[in-house]
Coordinates of C-alpha atoms in Angstrom, one line a residue:
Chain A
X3 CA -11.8 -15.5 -30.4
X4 CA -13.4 -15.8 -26.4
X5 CA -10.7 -13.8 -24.8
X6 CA -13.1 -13.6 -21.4
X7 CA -16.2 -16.1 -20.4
X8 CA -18.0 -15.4 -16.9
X9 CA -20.9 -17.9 -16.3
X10 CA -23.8 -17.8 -13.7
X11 CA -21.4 -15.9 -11.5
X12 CA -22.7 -14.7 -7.9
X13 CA -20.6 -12.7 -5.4
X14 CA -22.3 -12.4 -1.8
X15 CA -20.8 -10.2 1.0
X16 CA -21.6 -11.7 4.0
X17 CA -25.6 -12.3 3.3
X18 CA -25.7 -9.3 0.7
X19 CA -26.0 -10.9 -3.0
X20 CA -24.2 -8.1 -4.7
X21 CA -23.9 -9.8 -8.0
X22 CA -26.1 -13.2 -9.3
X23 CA -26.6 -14.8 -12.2
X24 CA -24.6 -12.9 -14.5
X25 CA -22.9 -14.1 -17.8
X26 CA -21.6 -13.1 -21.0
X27 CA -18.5 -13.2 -23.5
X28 CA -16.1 -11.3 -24.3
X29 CA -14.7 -11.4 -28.1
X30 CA -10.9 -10.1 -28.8
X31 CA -9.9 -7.3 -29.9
X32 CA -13.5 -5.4 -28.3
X33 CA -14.1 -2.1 -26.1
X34 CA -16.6 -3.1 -23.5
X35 CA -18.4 -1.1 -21.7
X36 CA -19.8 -2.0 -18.5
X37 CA -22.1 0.6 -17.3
X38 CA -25.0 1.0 -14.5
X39 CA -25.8 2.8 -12.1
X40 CA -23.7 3.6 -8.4
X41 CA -23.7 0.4 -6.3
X42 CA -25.4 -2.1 -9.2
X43 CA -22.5 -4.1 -8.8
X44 CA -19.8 -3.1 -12.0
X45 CA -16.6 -3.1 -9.3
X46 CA -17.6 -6.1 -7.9
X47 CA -17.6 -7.3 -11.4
X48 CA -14.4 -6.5 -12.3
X49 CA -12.9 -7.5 -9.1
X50 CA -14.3 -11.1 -9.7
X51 CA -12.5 -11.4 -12.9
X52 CA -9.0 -10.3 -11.7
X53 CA -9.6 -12.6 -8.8
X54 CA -9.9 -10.0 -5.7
X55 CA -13.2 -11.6 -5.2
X56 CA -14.0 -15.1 -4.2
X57 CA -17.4 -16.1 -6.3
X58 CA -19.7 -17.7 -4.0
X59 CA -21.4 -19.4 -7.5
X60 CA -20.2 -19.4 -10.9
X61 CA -17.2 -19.7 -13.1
X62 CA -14.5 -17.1 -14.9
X63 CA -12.6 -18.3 -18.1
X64 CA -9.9 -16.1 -18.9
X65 CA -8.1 -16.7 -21.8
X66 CA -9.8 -20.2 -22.3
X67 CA -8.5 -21.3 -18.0
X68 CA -10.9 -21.2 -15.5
X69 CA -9.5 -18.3 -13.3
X70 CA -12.7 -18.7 -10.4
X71 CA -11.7 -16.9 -7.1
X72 CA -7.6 -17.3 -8.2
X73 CA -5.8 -16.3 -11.1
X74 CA -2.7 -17.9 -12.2
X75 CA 0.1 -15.6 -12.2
X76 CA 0.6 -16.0 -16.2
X77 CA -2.7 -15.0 -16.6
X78 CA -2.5 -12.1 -14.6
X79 CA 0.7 -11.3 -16.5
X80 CA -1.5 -11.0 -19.9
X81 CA -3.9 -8.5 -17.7
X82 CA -3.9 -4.9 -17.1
X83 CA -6.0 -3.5 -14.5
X84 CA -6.3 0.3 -13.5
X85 CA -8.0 0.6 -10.3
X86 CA -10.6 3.2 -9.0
X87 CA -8.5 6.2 -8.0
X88 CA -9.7 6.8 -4.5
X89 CA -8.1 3.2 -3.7
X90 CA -4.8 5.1 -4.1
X91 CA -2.4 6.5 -0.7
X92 CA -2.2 10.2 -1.7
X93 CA -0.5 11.1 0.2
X94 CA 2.9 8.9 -0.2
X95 CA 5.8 11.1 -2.1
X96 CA 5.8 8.8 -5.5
X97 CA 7.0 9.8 -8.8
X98 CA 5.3 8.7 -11.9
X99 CA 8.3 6.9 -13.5
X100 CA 8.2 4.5 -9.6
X101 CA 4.6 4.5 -10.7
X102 CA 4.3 3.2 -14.1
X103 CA 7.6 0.9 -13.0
X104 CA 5.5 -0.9 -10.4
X105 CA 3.6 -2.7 -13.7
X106 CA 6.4 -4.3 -14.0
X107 CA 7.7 -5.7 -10.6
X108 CA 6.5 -9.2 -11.4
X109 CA 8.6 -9.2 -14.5
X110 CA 11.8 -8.9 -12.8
X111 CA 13.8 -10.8 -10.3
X112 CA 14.4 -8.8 -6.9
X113 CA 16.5 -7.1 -5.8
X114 CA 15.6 -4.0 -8.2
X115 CA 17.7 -1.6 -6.3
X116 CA 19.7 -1.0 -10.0
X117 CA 16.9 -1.3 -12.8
X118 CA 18.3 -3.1 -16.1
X119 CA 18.0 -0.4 -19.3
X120 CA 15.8 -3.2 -20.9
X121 CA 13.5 -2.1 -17.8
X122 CA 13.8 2.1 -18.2
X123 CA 13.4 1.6 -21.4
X124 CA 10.3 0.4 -21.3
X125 CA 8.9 2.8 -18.8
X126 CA 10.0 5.9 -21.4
X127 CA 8.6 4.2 -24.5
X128 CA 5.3 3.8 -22.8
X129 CA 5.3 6.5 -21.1
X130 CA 6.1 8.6 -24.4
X131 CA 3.1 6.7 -26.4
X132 CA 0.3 8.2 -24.1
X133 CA 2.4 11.5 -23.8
X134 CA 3.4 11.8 -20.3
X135 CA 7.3 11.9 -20.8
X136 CA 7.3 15.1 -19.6
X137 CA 6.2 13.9 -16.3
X138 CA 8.1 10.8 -15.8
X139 CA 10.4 12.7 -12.5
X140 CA 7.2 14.5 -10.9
X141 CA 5.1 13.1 -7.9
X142 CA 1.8 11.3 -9.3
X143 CA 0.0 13.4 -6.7
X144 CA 1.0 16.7 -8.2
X145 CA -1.1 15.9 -11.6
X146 CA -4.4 16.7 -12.7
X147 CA -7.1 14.0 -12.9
X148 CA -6.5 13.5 -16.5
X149 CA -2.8 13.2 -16.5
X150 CA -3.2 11.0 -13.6
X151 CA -5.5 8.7 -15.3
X152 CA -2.5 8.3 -18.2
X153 CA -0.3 7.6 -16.2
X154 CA -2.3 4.5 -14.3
X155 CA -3.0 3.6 -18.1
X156 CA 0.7 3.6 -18.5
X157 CA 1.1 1.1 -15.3
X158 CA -1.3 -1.3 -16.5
X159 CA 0.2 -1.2 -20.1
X160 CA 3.8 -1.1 -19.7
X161 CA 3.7 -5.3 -19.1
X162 CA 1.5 -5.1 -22.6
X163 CA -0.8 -7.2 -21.4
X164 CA -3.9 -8.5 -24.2
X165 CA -6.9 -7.3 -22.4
X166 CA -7.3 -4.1 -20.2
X167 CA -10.0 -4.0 -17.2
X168 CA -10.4 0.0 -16.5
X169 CA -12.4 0.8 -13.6
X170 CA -13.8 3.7 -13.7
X171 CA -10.8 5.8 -15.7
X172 CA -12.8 8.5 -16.6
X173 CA -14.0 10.0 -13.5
X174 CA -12.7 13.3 -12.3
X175 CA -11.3 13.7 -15.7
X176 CA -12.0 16.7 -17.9
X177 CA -13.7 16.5 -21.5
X178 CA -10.3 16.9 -23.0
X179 CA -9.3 14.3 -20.9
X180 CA -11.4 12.1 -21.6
X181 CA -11.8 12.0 -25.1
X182 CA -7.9 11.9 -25.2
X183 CA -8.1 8.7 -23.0
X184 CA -11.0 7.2 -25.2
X185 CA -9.4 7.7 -28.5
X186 CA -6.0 6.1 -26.1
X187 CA -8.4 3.1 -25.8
X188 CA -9.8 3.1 -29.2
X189 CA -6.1 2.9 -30.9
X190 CA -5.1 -0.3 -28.2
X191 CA -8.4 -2.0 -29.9
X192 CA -7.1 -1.3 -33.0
X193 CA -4.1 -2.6 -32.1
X194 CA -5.8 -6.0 -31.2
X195 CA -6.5 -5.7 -27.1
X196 CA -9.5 -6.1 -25.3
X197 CA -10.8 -3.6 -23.1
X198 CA -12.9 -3.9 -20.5
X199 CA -14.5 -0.3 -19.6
X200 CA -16.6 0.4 -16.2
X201 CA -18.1 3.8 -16.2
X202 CA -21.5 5.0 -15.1
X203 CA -21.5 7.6 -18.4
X204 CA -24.2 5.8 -20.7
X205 CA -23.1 8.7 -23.6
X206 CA -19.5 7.2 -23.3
X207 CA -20.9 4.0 -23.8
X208 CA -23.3 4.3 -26.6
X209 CA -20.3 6.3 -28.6
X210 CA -17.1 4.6 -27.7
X211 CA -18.0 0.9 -27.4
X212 CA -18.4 -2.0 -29.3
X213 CA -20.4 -3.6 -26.7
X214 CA -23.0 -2.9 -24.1
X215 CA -23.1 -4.3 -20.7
X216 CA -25.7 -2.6 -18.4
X217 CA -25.7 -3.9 -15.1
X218 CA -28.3 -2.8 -12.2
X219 CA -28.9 -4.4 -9.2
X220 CA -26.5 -7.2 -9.4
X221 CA -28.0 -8.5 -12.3
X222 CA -27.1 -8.3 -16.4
X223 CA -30.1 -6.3 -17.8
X224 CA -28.9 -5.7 -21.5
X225 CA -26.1 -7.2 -23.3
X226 CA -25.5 -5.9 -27.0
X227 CA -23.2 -4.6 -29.9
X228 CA -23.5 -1.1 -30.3
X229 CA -23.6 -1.1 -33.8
X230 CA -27.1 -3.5 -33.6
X231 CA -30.8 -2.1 -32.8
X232 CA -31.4 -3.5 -29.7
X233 CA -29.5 -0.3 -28.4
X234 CA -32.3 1.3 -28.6
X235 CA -33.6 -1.3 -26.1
X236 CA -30.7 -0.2 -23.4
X237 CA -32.7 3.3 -22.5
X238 CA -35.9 1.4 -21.2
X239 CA -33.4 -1.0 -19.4
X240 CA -31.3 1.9 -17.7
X241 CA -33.3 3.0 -14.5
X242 CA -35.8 5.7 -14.2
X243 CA -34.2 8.0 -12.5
X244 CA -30.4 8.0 -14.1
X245 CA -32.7 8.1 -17.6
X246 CA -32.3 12.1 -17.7
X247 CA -28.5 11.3 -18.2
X248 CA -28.9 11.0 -21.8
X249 CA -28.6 13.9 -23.8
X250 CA -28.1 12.4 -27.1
X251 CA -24.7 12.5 -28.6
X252 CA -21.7 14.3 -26.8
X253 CA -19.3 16.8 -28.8
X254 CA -16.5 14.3 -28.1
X255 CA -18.1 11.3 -30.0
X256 CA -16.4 8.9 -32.2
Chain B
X23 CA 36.0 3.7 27.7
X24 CA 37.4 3.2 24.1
X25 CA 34.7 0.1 24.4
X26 CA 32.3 1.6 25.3
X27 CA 32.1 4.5 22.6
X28 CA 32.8 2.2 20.2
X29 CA 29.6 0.0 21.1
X30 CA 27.8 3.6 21.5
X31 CA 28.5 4.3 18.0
X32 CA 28.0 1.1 16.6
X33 CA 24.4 0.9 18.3
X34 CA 23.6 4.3 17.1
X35 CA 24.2 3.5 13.6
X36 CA 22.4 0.2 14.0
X37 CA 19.5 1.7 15.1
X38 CA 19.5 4.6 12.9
X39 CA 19.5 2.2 10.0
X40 CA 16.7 0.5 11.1
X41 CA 14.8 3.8 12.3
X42 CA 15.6 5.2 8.7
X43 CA 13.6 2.3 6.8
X44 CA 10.9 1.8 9.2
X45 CA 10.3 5.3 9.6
X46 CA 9.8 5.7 6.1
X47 CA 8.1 2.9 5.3
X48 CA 6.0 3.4 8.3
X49 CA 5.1 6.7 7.3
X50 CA 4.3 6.0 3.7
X51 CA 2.1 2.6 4.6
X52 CA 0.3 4.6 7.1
X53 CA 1.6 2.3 9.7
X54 CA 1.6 4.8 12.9
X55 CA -1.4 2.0 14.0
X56 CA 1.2 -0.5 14.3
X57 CA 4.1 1.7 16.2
X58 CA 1.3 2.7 19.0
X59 CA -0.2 -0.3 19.5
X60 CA 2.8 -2.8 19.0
X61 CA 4.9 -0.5 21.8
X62 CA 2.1 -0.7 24.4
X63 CA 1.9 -3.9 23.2
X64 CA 4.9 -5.3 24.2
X65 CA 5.6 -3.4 27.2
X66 CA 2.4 -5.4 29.1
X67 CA 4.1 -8.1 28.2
X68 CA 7.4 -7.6 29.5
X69 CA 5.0 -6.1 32.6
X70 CA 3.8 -9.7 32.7
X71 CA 6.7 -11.4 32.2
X72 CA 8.4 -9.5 35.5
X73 CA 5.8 -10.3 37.2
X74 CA 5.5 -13.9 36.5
X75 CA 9.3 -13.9 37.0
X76 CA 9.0 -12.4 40.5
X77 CA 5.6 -14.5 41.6
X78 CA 7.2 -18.1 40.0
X79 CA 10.4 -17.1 41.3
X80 CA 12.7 -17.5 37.5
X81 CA 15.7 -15.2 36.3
X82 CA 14.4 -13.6 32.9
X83 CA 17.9 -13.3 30.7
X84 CA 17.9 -9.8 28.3
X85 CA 17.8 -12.5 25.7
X86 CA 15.2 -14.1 27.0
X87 CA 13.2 -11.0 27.1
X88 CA 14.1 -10.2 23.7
X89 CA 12.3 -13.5 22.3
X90 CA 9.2 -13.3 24.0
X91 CA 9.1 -9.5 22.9
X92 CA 9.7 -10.3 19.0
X93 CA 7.0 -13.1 19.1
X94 CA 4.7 -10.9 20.9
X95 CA 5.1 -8.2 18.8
X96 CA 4.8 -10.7 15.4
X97 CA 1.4 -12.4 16.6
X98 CA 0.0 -8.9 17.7
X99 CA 1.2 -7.4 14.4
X100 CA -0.5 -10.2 12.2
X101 CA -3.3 -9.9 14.1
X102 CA -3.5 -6.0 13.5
X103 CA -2.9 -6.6 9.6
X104 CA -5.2 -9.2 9.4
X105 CA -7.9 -6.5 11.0
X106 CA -6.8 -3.9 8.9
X107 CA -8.0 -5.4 5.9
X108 CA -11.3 -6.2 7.3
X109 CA -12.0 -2.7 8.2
X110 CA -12.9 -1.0 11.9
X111 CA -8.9 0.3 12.1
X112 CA -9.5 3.0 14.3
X113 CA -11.8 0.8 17.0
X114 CA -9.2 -1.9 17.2
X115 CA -6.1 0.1 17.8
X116 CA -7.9 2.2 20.5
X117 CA -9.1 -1.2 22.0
X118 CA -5.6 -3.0 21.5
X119 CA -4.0 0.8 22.5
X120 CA -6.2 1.0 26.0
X121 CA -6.1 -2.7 26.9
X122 CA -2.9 -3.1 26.8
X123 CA -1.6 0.2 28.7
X124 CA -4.0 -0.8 31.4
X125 CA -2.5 -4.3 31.0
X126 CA 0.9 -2.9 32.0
X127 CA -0.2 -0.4 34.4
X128 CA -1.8 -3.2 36.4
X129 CA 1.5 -5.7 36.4
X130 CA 3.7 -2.5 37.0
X131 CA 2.0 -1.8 40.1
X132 CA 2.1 -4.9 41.2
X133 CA 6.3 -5.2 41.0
X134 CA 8.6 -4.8 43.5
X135 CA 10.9 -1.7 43.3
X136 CA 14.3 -3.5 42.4
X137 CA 12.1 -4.5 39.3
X138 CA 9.9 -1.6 39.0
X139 CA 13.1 -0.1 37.7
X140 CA 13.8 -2.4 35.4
X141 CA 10.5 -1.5 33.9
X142 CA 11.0 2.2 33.9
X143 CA 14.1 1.6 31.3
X144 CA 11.4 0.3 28.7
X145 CA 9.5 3.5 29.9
X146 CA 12.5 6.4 29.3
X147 CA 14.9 3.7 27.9
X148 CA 18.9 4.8 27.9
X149 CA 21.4 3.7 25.6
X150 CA 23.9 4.1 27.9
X151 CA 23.2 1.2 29.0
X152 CA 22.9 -1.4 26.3
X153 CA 24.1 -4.9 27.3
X154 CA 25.8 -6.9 24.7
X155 CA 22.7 -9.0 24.2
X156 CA 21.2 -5.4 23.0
X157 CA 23.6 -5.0 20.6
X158 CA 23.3 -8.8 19.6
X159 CA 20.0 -8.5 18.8
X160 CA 20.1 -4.6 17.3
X161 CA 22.5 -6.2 14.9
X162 CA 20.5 -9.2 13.6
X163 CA 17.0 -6.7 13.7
X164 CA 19.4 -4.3 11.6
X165 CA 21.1 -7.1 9.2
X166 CA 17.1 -9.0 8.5
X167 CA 15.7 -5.0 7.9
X168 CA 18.3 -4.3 5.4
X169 CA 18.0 -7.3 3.4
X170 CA 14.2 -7.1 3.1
X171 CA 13.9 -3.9 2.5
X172 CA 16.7 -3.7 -0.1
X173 CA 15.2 -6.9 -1.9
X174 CA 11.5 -5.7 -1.5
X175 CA 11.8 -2.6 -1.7
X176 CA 10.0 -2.0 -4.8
X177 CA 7.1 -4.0 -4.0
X178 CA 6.5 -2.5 -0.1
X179 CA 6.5 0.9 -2.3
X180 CA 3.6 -1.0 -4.3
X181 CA 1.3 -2.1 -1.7
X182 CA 2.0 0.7 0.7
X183 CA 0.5 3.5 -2.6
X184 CA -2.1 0.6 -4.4
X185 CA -3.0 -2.8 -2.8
X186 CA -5.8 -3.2 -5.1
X187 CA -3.3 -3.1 -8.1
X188 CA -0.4 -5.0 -6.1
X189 CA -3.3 -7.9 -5.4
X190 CA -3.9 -7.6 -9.6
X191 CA -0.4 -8.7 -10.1
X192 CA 2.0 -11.7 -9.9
X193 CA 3.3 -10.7 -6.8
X194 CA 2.5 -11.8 -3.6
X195 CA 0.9 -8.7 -2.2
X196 CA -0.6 -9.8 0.9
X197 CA 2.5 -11.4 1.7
X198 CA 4.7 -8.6 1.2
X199 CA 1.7 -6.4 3.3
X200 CA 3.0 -8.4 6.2
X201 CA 6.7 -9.0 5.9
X202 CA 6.5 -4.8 6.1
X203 CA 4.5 -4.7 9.0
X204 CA 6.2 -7.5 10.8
X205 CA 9.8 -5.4 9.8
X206 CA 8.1 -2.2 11.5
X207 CA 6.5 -4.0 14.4
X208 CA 10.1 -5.8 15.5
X209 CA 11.7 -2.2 15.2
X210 CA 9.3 -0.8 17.1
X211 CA 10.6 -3.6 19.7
X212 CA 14.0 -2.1 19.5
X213 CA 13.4 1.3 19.7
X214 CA 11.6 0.5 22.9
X215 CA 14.3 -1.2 24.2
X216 CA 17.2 0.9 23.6
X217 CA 15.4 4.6 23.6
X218 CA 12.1 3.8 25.4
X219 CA 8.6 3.7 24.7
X220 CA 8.4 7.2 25.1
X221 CA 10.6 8.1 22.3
X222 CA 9.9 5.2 20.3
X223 CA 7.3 7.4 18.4
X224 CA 9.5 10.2 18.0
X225 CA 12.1 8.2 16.0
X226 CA 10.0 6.0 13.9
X227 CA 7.4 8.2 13.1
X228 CA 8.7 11.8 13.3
X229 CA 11.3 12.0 10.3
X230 CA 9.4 9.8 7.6
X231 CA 6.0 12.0 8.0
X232 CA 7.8 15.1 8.2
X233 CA 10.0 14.4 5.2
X234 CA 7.1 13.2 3.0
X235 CA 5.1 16.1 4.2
X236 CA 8.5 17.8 2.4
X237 CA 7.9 16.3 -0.3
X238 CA 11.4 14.1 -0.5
X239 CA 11.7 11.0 -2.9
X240 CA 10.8 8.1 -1.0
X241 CA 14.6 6.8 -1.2
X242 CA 15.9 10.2 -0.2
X243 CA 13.8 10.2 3.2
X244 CA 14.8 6.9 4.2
X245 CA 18.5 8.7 3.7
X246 CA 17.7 11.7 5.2
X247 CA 15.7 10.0 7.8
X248 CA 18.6 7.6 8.9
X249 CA 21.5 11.0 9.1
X250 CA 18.5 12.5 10.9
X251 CA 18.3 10.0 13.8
X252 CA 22.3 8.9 13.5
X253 CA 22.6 12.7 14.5
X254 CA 20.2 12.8 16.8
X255 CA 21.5 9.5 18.8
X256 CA 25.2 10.9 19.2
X257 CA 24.5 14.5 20.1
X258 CA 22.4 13.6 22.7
X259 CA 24.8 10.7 23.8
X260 CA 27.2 13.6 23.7
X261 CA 24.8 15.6 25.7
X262 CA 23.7 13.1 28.6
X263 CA 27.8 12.1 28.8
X264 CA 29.2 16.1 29.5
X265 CA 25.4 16.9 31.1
X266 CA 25.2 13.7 32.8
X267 CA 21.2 13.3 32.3
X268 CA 19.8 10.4 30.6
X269 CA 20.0 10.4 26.6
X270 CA 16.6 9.8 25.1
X271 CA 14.4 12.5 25.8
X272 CA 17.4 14.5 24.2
X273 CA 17.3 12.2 21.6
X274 CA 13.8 12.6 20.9
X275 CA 14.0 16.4 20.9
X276 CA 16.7 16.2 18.7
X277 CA 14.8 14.3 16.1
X278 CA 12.2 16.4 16.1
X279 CA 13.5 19.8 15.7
X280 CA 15.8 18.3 12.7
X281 CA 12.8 17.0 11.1
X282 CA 10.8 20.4 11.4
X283 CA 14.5 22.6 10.4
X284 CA 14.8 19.9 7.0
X285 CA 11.1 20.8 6.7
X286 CA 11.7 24.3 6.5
X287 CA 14.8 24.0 4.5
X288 CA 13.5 22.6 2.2
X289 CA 9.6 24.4 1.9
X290 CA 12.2 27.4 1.3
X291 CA 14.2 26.1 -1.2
X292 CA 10.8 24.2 -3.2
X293 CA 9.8 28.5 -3.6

């Protein structure tokens, strides 16, 4: 089943084509991986399909809706977004258990001064499935990368939304932390989401995901299931100079 | 004299309520753009509007002065917000900042004294001489603040620590983005009016960054924050009464060294 459609899409800033001509499909439950190299365009991607991005061409089909340049608030209900980090206010005093409760705001009716139990309850269960219960009354600046990376996870999935869009969820994140957060994202595909994955780790890509989207300089240059041959294909597409970048198989591999 | 303490206190705790959300949410949004350039703001145009009032020869009411203060601070705070999120931040406030003090340095010289003293009040301010129009207008400032923030407060939190992700969701972000500011920029207008520009910053600024430099839960500083400037406001009426000098530089002081003692207390007790 199409869970996610983007045709011909083109996102300009000012007279700087970021993004043109790009399309694909997205099949439910999948882990995609959206890879490419800094700059080729994988945020702006992203930010297309949850609508924080007016396409100046082309069309987004979420859930079988167009969802172009604005996405209806019951479609955005059935998404779960974790944002780069650095987009985060550091410094603001914010516990984790305010954090992951913010994925629920549009779910209940203001004022939320005194939170229903329905609503805590929630937050712990969630926050107990990716193992961060523990850390539910600290600030979220006061974690590690990893921990910190769970509990944005926990945000975006506490509304249990069908398909995921993670940008860039790995970075700063240690190798423990990042296999733990890849086997996360594994079991939620088992589970029947879809997961969209932006990293610039290649290895990540080839090993975790069932699908292969290598974008460089605003363009799709390879689009392919992991399991099939053409992966092979993906090194000659992957530029020059980010080619040394693949090792061959990582010690945290499926 | 009963009167008047009772509308002393009553305006203290008014605008301690409203310094006690703004400054928190102030701090946390990294809204200190807004509090600088929204008081310098709005004191060239009441610079302007005494001056037009002496030049066209028209009484300006407090209440009068009031309204064209709240829509000047609105349409320069949605213009600020609406900048913000196109970048340049730091250009624009220094622009907006230096404009508009020379803006009101040019109309103040140009005042006769018997209102060149009405201008210094927006200057040094002095409680101690609110007008019931003041208090009129602290309490309906006071009563809008509480209800927003108590129905919204969940999702200032949100865009204040993640507008990407608030934008992601059902809410309506950007909307929310400028109910906050617009809150912040109309208590900035009545801090300048009843404590002065020159403490202004001091009250709405001072406890919420010191307290989330502390490390306090955000609903903790906006407590903390509001006992902080309640405290402050009646010592230092208490003060300029029995010391007979005027109350807001007290005031300000006050705040300050409370702030920096809860710091301490509390980097001590965090060992």
């Amino acid at each position: 089943m199409t869970i996610l459609e983007v045709q011909d899409l083109q996102i300009r800033y000012g007279k700087n084509v970021v993004l043109d001509n790009v399309s694909f499909r997205i099949e439910r439950p999948s882990l995609v991986a959206v890879i490419g190299p800094n700059g080729a365009g994988k945020t702006s991607l992203l930010r297309a399909i949850i609508g924080l991005v007016k396409p100046s061409k082309g069309k987004v089909i979420i859930f079988g809706r167009d969802s172009t340049g604005k996405v209806a608030k019951d479609i955005k209900a059935r998404i779960g977004y974790v944002p780069q980090r650095d987009v985060i206010n550091y410094t603001m005093p914010i516990t984790v258990r305010d954090v992951i409760l913010s994925g629920l705001l549009e779910k209940i009716s203001p004022p939320r001064t005194v939170l229903s139990r329905t609503v805590e309850d929630k937050v712990e269960a969630i926050s107990h499935e990716l193992g961060i219960e523990d850390l539910l009354d600290r600030f979220f600046s006061d974690l590690s990368g990893g921990q910190q990376q769970r509990v944005l996870l926990a945000r975006a999935l506490v509304k249990d939304p069908d398909i995921l869009l993670l940008d860039e969820p790995l970075s700063n994140v240690d190798e423990v932390g990042k296999y733990e957060i890849l086997r996360l994202l594994r079991n939620l595909v088992t589970s029947g989401k879809t997961v969209l994955l932006v990293t610039h780790d290649i290895n990540i890509a080839i090993e975790w995901a069932d699908y292969v989207l290598l974008v460089n300089k605003g363009r799709v240059r390879f689009y392919s299931a992991r399991i099939s041959e053409d992966m092979n294909k993906l090194k000659l597409h992957y530029p020059e100079e980010d080619r040394k970048i693949l090792p061959g198989r990582s010690p945290y591999c499926a | 004299m009963l009167g008047t303490i009772v509308e002393l206190i009553v305006v203290s705790i008014l605008l301690s309520l409203i310094s006690g959300y703004t400054s928190t949410f102030a701090s946390i949004s990294r809204s200190e753009f807004l509090v600088v350039t929204i008081s310098h703001t709005v004191l060239a145009g009441l610079a302007a509007l005494l001056y037009s009032s002496y030049v066209f020869h028209f009484q300006v009411s407090e209440l009068h002065m009031w309204l064209i203060s709240i829509v000047v601070a609105v349409v320069t705070c949605a213009a600020l917000v609406s900048i913000r999120e196109h970048g340049e931040k730091e250009l624009i406030v220094a622009l907006v900042f230096a404009s508009m003090l020379s803006v009101a340095a040019f109309f103040m010289a140009l005042l006769p004294g018997y209102l060149i003293a009405r201008m210094w009040s927006f200057l040094t301010g002095n409680i101690l001489l609110v007008t019931p129009d003041d208090v009129l207008m602290l309490f309906l400032i006071c009563l809008v603040s509480c209800v927003l923030y108590t129905l919204y407060y969940r999702e200032f939190i949100l865009v204040s620590y993640d507008m990407e992700y608030a934008l992601s969701t059902g809410i309506s972000a950007r909307a929310m983005l400028y109910i906050l500011s617009m809150l912040i920029s109309i208590a900035v207008l009545a801090c300048v009016y009843i404590v002065g520009l020159f403490v202004t910053y001091a009250l709405l600024m001072i406890p919420g960054t010191v307290l989330a430099k502390a490390r306090f839960k955000i609903r903790d500083m906006t407590i903390i924050s509001t006992v902080i400037t309640l405290f402050s406001l009646v010592l230092s009426i208490i003060l300029a009464l029995k010391l007979n000098v005027p109350p807001s530089g007290l005031c300000g002081i006050c705040v300050c060294i409370l702030a920096s003692l809860t710091f301490l207390a509390r980097a001590i007790a965090r060992r």
